[in-house]
Amino acid sequence: LMFEPTIVKLKNIKNLQSEPTMKSETFGPILWVIPINNDIKEAVNYINENMEKSLSLYLFSSKRANQQYVMHNTSSGGMQINGVVTYAAHGDARFGGVGQSGIGCYHGKHSFDAFSHYKPCVKSYMDLPLVYPPYDGEWKRKVFKMVI
């Protein structure tokens, strides 16, 4: 079974709510293209108010201000600017979701870390009587006041 790559272009962001194929998550080679005029804030507000957090967010813009605004004002598992999918294959980048798109990250070392348990072990080289009761005595009170 093979699905042809598909580009779905909507006329504007207002058509997004009535688009039936946007009601559920699509697992396939589908790229949604929604052109916006010059109001990046309208697009970000729409995303934040009407959409679940996505696994991936793709932005095509040559304006650094737009790139920074979208990056800092949206939440998604990952984001790529002026490209698609390749961020997921980047060796140093984590891949994973937030919210309903998933929890946790993996890829490369991040996969090893996600499925490993790091057990802390602390070895004491001197025994401090300060940490044991009784906690009376003037010298212990002075030390506690300095620490707390």
Short mmCIF file of C-alpha atoms in Angstrom, two decimals:
data_model
loop_
_atom_site.label_atom_id
_atom_site.label_comp_id
_atom_site.label_asym_id
_atom_site.label_seq_id
_atom_site.Cartn_x
_atom_site.Cartn_y
_atom_site.Cartn_z
CA LEU A 1 0.00 0.00 0.00
CA MET A 2 1.49 3.32 -1.05
CA PHE A 3 0.19 6.85 -0.66
CA GLU A 4 1.25 9.51 -3.09
CA PRO A 5 2.73 12.64 -1.51
CA THR A 6 -0.03 15.23 -1.37
CA ILE A 7 -0.02 18.99 -0.93
CA VAL A 8 -3.24 20.46 0.42
CA LYS A 9 -3.43 24.22 -0.09
CA LEU A 10 -6.16 26.18 1.62
CA LYS A 11 -7.08 29.66 0.43
CA ASN A 12 -6.64 31.27 3.84
CA ILE A 13 -6.48 30.52 7.52
CA LYS A 14 -10.22 31.11 7.97
CA ASN A 15 -10.94 28.02 5.81
CA LEU A 16 -9.02 25.84 8.23
CA GLN A 17 -11.85 25.36 10.73
CA SER A 18 -14.23 24.09 8.06
CA GLU A 19 -11.67 21.74 6.52
CA PRO A 20 -12.84 18.20 7.43
CA THR A 21 -9.43 16.60 6.94
CA MET A 22 -7.96 18.79 9.67
CA LYS A 23 -10.20 17.24 12.33
CA SER A 24 -7.93 14.24 12.91
CA GLU A 25 -4.25 13.42 12.80
CA THR A 26 -2.99 12.28 9.43
CA PHE A 27 -0.21 9.74 9.16
CA GLY A 28 0.93 10.06 5.61
CA PRO A 29 2.88 12.21 3.21
CA ILE A 30 0.54 15.20 3.42
CA LEU A 31 1.77 18.78 3.57
CA TRP A 32 -0.74 21.45 4.54
CA VAL A 33 -0.02 24.84 3.01
CA ILE A 34 -1.89 27.81 4.40
CA PRO A 35 -0.69 31.12 3.03
CA ILE A 36 -1.07 34.16 5.25
CA ASN A 37 -0.79 37.72 4.14
CA ASN A 38 1.43 39.80 6.38
CA ASP A 39 -0.05 39.04 9.78
CA ILE A 40 2.01 36.30 11.39
CA LYS A 41 0.39 37.11 14.73
CA GLU A 42 -3.04 36.16 13.34
CA ALA A 43 -1.69 32.77 12.29
CA VAL A 44 -0.01 32.15 15.67
CA ASN A 45 -3.15 33.21 17.54
CA TYR A 46 -5.21 30.84 15.42
CA ILE A 47 -2.81 27.96 16.10
CA ASN A 48 -2.76 28.60 19.84
CA GLU A 49 -6.53 29.04 20.18
CA ASN A 50 -7.83 26.34 17.80
CA MET A 51 -5.26 23.59 17.35
CA GLU A 52 -3.84 20.80 19.49
CA LYS A 53 -0.08 20.87 19.93
CA SER A 54 1.39 19.24 16.86
CA LEU A 55 4.23 16.78 16.57
CA SER A 56 5.86 19.02 13.95
CA LEU A 57 5.49 22.65 12.93
CA TYR A 58 6.88 23.87 9.62
CA LEU A 59 7.29 27.53 8.74
CA PHE A 60 8.35 28.92 5.40
CA SER A 61 9.43 32.53 5.81
CA SER A 62 12.53 34.49 4.92
CA LYS A 63 11.78 37.10 7.59
CA ARG A 64 13.81 36.48 10.73
CA ALA A 65 11.26 38.36 12.84
CA ASN A 66 8.52 35.95 11.70
CA GLN A 67 10.73 32.94 12.38
CA GLN A 68 11.52 34.14 15.89
CA TYR A 69 7.91 35.06 16.63
CA VAL A 70 6.55 31.64 15.63
CA MET A 71 9.35 29.79 17.41
CA HIS A 72 8.81 31.65 20.70
CA ASN A 73 5.01 31.85 20.64
CA THR A 74 3.92 28.32 19.67
CA SER A 75 4.33 24.91 21.24
CA SER A 76 5.01 21.77 19.22
CA GLY A 77 7.13 18.66 19.39
CA GLY A 78 9.60 20.12 16.91
CA MET A 79 9.85 22.94 14.43
CA GLN A 80 11.59 23.37 11.12
CA ILE A 81 12.03 26.61 9.25
CA ASN A 82 12.13 26.57 5.43
CA GLY A 83 12.17 22.79 5.13
CA VAL A 84 10.25 19.65 6.03
CA VAL A 85 10.98 16.41 7.87
CA THR A 86 14.78 16.69 7.91
CA TYR A 87 14.88 18.00 11.50
CA ALA A 88 13.71 14.56 12.63
CA ALA A 89 16.84 13.01 11.14
CA HIS A 90 19.27 15.53 12.61
CA GLY A 91 21.72 13.59 14.78
CA ASP A 92 21.74 16.07 17.65
CA ALA A 93 18.04 16.94 17.64
CA ARG A 94 15.48 15.22 19.81
CA PHE A 95 12.32 13.93 18.16
CA GLY A 96 9.13 13.75 20.16
CA GLY A 97 5.88 15.45 20.99
CA VAL A 98 4.19 17.54 23.64
CA GLY A 99 0.64 17.30 24.89
CA GLN A 100 -1.53 14.97 22.83
CA SER A 101 1.16 14.53 20.18
CA GLY A 102 3.26 12.55 22.65
CA ILE A 103 5.52 12.74 25.64
CA GLY A 104 9.25 12.24 25.64
CA CYS A 105 12.00 12.43 23.08
CA TYR A 106 14.22 10.01 21.25
CA HIS A 107 16.80 9.70 18.44
CA GLY A 108 20.47 9.01 18.86
CA LYS A 109 21.79 9.52 22.37
CA HIS A 110 18.37 10.83 23.43
CA SER A 111 16.93 7.35 22.83
CA PHE A 112 19.58 5.82 25.05
CA ASP A 113 18.94 8.42 27.76
CA ALA A 114 15.15 8.01 27.54
CA PHE A 115 15.33 4.27 28.15
CA SER A 116 18.15 4.30 30.69
CA HIS A 117 18.08 4.85 34.42
CA TYR A 118 20.91 6.85 35.85
CA LYS A 119 21.38 5.75 39.44
CA PRO A 120 23.06 8.35 41.61
CA CYS A 121 25.62 7.14 44.12
CA VAL A 122 27.28 9.49 46.58
CA LYS A 123 30.23 8.37 48.64
CA SER A 124 30.92 10.32 51.81
CA TYR A 125 34.52 10.70 52.86
CA MET A 126 33.84 12.09 56.32
CA ASP A 127 31.11 11.67 58.83
CA LEU A 128 29.61 14.95 59.97
CA PRO A 129 28.04 14.76 63.44
CA LEU A 130 25.96 17.80 62.51
CA VAL A 131 23.53 15.68 60.49
CA TYR A 132 22.62 13.34 63.36
CA PRO A 133 20.34 14.00 66.35
CA PRO A 134 20.23 15.27 68.97
CA TYR A 135 20.07 18.72 67.43
CA ASP A 136 20.67 20.61 70.61
CA GLY A 137 23.81 22.40 71.51
CA GLU A 138 24.80 25.94 70.70
CA TRP A 139 27.25 25.07 67.91
CA LYS A 140 24.59 23.14 65.92
CA ARG A 141 22.10 26.01 66.24
CA LYS A 142 24.69 28.46 64.92
CA VAL A 143 25.47 26.23 61.96
CA PHE A 144 21.76 25.75 61.15
CA LYS A 145 21.17 29.52 61.27
CA MET A 146 24.06 30.08 58.85
CA VAL A 147 22.76 27.42 56.45
CA ILE A 148 19.07 28.28 56.66
#
